[in-house]
Short mmCIF file of C-alpha atoms in Angstrom, two decimals:
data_model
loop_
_atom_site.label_atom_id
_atom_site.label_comp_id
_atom_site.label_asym_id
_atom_site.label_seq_id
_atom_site.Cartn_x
_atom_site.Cartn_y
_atom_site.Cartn_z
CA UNK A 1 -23.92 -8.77 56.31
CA UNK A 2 -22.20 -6.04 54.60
CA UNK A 3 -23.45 -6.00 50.86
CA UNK A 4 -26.68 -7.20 51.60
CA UNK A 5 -28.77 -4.83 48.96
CA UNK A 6 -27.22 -6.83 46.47
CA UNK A 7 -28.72 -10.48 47.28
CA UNK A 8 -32.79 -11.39 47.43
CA UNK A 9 -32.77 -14.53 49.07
CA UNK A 10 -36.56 -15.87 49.21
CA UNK A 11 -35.99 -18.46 51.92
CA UNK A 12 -32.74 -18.66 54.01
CA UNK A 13 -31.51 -22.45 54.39
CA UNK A 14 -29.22 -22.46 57.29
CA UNK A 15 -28.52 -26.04 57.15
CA UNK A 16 -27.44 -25.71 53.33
CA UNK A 17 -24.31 -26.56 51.67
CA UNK A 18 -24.30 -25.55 48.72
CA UNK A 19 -25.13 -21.76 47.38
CA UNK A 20 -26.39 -21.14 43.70
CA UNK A 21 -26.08 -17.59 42.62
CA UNK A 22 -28.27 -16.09 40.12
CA UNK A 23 -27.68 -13.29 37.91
CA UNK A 24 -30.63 -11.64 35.92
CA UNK A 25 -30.61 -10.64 32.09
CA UNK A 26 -31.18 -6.75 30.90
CA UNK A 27 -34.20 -4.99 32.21
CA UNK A 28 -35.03 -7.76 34.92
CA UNK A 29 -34.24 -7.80 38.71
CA UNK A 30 -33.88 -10.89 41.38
CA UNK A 31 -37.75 -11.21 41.52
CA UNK A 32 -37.53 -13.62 38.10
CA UNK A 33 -35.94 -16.45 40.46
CA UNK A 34 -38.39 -16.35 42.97
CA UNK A 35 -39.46 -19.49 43.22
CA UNK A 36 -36.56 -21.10 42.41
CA UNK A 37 -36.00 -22.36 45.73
CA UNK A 38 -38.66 -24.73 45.70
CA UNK A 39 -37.74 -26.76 43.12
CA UNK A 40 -34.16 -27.61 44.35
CA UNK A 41 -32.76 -29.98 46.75
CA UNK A 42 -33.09 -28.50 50.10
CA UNK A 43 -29.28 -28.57 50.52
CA UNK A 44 -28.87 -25.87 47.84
CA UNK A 45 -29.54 -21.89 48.83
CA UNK A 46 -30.89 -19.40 46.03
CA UNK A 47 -29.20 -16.51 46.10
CA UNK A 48 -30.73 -13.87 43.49
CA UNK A 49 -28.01 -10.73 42.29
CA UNK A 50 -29.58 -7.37 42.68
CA UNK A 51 -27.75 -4.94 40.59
CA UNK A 52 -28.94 -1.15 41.56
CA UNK A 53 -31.59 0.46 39.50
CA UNK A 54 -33.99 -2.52 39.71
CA UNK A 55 -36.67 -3.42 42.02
CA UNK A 56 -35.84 -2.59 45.55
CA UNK A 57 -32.74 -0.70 44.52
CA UNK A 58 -34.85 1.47 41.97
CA UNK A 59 -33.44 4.95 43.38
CA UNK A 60 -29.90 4.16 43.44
CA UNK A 61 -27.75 5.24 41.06
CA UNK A 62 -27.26 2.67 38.02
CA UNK A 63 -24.19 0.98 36.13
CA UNK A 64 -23.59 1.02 32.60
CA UNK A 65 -20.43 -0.49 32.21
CA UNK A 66 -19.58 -3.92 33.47
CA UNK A 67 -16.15 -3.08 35.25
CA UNK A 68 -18.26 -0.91 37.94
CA UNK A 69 -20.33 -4.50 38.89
CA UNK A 70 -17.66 -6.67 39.50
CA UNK A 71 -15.91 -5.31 42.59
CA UNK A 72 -18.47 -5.15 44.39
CA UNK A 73 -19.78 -8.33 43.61
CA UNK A 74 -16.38 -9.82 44.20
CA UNK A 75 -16.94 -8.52 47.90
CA UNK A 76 -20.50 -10.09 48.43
CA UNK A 77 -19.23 -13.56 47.00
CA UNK A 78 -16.11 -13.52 48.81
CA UNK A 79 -17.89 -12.82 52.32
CA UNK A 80 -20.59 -15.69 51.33
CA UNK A 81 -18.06 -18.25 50.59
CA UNK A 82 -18.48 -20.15 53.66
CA UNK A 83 -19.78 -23.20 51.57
CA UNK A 84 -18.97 -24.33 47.71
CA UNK A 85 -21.28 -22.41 45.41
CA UNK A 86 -21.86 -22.00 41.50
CA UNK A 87 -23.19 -19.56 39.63
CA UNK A 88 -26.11 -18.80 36.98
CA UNK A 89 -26.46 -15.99 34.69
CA UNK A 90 -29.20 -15.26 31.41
CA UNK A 91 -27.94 -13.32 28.42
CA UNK A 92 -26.01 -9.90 30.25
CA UNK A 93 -26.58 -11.83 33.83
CA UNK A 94 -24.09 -14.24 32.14
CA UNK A 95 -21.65 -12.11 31.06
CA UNK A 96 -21.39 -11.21 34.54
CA UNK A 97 -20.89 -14.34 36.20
CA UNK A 98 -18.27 -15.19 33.66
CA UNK A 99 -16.48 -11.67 34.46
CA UNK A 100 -17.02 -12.59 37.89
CA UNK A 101 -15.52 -15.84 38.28
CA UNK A 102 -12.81 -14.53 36.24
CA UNK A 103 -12.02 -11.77 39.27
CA UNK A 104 -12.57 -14.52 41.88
CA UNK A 105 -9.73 -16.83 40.03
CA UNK A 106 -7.13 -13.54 39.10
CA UNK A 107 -7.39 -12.45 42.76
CA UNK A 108 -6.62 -16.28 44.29
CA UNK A 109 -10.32 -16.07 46.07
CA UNK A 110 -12.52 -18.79 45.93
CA UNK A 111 -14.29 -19.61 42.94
CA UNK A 112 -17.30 -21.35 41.73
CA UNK A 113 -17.16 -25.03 41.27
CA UNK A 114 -19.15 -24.35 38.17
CA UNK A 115 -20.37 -22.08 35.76
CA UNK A 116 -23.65 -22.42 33.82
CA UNK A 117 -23.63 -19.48 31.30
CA UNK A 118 -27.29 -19.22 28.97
CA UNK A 119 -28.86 -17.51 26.55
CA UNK A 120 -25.28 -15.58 25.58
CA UNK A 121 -22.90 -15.81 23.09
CA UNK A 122 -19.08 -16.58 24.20
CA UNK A 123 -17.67 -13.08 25.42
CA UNK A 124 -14.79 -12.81 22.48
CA UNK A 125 -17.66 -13.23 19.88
CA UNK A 126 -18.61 -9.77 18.68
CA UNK A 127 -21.92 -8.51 18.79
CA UNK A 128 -23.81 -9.08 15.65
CA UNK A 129 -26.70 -6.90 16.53
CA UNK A 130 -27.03 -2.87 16.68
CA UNK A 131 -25.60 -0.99 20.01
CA UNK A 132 -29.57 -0.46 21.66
CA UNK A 133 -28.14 1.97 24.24
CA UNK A 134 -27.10 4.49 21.48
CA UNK A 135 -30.79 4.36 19.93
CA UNK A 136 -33.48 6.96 19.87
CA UNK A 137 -36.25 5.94 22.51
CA UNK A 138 -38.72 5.31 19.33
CA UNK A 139 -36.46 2.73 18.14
CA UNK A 140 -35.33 0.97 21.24
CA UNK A 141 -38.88 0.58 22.58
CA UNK A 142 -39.28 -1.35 18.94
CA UNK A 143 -36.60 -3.65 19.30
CA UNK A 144 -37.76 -4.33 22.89
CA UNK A 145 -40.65 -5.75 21.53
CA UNK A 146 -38.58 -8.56 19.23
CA UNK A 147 -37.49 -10.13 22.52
CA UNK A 148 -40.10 -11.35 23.48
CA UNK A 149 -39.30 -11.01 26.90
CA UNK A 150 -41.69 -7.99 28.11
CA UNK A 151 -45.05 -8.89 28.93
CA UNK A 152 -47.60 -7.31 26.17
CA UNK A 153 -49.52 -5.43 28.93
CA UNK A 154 -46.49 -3.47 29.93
CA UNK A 155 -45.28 -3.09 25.94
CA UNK A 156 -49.01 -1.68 25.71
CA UNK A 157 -48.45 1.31 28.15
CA UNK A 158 -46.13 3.29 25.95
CA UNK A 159 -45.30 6.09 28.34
CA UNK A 160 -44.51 3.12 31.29
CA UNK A 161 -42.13 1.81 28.41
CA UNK A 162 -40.50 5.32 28.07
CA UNK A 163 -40.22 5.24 31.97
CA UNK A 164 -38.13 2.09 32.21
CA UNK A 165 -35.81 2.91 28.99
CA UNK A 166 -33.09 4.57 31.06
CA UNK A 167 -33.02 1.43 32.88
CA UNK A 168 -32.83 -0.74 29.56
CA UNK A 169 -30.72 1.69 27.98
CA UNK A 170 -27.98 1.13 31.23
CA UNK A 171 -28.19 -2.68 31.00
CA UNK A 172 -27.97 -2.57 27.21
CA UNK A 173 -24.78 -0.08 27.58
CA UNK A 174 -23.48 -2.73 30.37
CA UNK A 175 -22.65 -5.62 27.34
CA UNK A 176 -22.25 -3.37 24.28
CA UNK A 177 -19.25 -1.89 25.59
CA UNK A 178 -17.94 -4.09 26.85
CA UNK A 179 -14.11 -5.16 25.72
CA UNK A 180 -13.13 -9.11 25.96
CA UNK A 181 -10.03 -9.73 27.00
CA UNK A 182 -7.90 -12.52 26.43
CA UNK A 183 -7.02 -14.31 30.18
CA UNK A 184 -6.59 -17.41 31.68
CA UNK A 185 -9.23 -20.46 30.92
CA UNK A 186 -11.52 -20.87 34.22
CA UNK A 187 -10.60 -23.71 36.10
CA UNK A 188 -14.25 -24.87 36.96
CA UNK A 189 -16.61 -26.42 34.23
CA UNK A 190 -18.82 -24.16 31.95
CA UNK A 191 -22.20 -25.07 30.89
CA UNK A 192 -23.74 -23.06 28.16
CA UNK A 193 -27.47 -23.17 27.50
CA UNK A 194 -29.33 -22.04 24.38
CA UNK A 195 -32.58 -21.47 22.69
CA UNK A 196 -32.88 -22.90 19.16
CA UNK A 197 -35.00 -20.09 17.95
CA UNK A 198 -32.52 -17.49 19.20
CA UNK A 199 -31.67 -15.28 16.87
CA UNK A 200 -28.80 -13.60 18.60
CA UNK A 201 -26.97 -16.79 19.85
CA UNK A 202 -26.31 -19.26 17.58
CA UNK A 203 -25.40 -22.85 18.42
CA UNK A 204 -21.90 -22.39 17.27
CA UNK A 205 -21.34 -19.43 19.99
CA UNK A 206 -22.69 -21.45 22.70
CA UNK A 207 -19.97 -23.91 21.38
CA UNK A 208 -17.27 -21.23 21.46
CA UNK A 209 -17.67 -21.18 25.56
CA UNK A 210 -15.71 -24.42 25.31
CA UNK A 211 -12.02 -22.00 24.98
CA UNK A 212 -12.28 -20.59 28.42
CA UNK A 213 -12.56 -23.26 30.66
CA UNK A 214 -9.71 -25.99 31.58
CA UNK A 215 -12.14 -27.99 32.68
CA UNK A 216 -15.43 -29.90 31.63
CA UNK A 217 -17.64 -28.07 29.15
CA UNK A 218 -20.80 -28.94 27.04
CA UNK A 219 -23.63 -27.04 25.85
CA UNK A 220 -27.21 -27.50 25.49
CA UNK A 221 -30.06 -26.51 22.79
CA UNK A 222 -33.73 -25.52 24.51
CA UNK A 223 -36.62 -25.03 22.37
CA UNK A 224 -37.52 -21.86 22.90
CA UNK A 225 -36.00 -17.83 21.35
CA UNK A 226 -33.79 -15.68 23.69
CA UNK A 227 -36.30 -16.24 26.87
CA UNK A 228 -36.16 -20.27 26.69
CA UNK A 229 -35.77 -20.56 30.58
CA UNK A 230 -39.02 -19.59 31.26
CA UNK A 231 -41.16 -22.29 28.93
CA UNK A 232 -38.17 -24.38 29.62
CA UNK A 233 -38.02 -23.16 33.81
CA UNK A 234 -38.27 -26.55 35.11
CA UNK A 235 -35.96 -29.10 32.95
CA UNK A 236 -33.29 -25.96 33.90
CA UNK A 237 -33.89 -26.27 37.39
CA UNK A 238 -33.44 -29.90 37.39
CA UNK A 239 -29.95 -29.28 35.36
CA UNK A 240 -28.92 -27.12 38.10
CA UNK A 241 -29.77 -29.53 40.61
CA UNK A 242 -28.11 -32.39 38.75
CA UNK A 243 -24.73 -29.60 38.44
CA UNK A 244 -24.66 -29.99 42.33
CA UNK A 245 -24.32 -33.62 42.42
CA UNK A 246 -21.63 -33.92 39.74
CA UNK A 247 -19.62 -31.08 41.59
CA UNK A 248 -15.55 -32.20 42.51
CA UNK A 249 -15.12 -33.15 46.57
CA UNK A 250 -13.74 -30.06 48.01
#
């Protein structure tokens, strides 16, 4: 299958039908869904997105701006759209899949039946943080560290941490500039998901998804800062498996 570096898939379901794709946040790879898998219905397949620079990609060349991702990525969707699938994305990984599914609908291929978007602000909200891939390497490796979403042992090894920051840097560069712009409303459903100790998303721009869709929306509060999925892993997983049964008869 042409475009296969960009999908981890941890255990192929040939009898599946229905696909979930998953799309990483900054600094992470496909490796954070493993596991996923097992606790969905068996009908649904796990697809994770490997963007280059991470992982098992680590010596290809890297992205920084979002524009670059999505044409390929429209490719690998496109030629795995043999059953209905959705999509999931955290913080950047959600910017993506909303860019994405945009693509899919402007070029008449088919889309997701639904979108769950988490742990990012609605795309035509401006950033209210600093641009991290324009900082000095001192002061991005101390923001890093208010995420909360590097494990200490790694934040420990300080010249590791200086290893990775091109990496972080890319990913960071990848949503800050990035350039909404105004297009049609999605016709499939958005969820948007939330920590309520975020403090980058705020309720109200979880809200603020509701403008690009046509169809369903709501959003949800987890407790938890930016990295709520993990704390909060399994009552998401069981939201994406309930997404599946509400989806429209295709």
């Amino acid at each position: 299958m042409k475009h296969t570096r960009w999908i981890t898939v941890s255990a192929r379901r040939p009898r599946a039908t229905v696909r979930l794709f998953c799309f990483p946040y900054a600094g992470s790879g496909a490796s954070i869904f493993r596991g996923w898998q097992d606790h969905l219905p068996d009908d649904i397949e796990v697809v994770g997105v490997q963007l280059p620079g991470r992982e098992n990609r680590f010596t290809e060349p890297r992205f920084n701006r979002l524009v670059d991702v999505i044409a390929p990525l429209h490719d690998l969707v496109v030629g795995m759209a043999d059953i209905p699938f959705y999509f999931f994305g955290h913080s950047i990984g959600a910017l993506i899949a909303f860019e994405l599914t945009r693509a899919l609908q402007r070029y008449g291929s088919t889309q997701p039946f639904h979108l769950v978007v988490s742990g990012m602000r609605a795309p035509q909200i401006l950033s209210r943080s600093e641009a991290h891939h324009l900082m000095d390497d001192d002061t991005l490796l101390e923001k890093i560290k208010d995420y909360n979403g590097t494990p200490k042992v790694l934040l420990q090894d300080v010249e590791l941490m200086r290893f990775f920051l091109p990496q972080l840097r890319d990913y960071f560069a990848i949503s800050e500039t990035y350039e909404y712009m105004a297009g049609a409303p999605l016709n499939c459903p958005i969820t948007a998901l939330g920590g309520d100790d975020d403090p980058n998303v705020a309720e109200s721009d979880l809200a603020a998804w509701q403008t690009h869709t046509c169809g369903e929306f709501r959003h949800l509060l987890f407790k938890g800062d930016h990295f709520f999925i993990h704390p909060n892993k399994q009552a998401i997983l069981e939201l994406l498996g309930r997404t599946v049964i509400r989806r429209p008869l295709i």
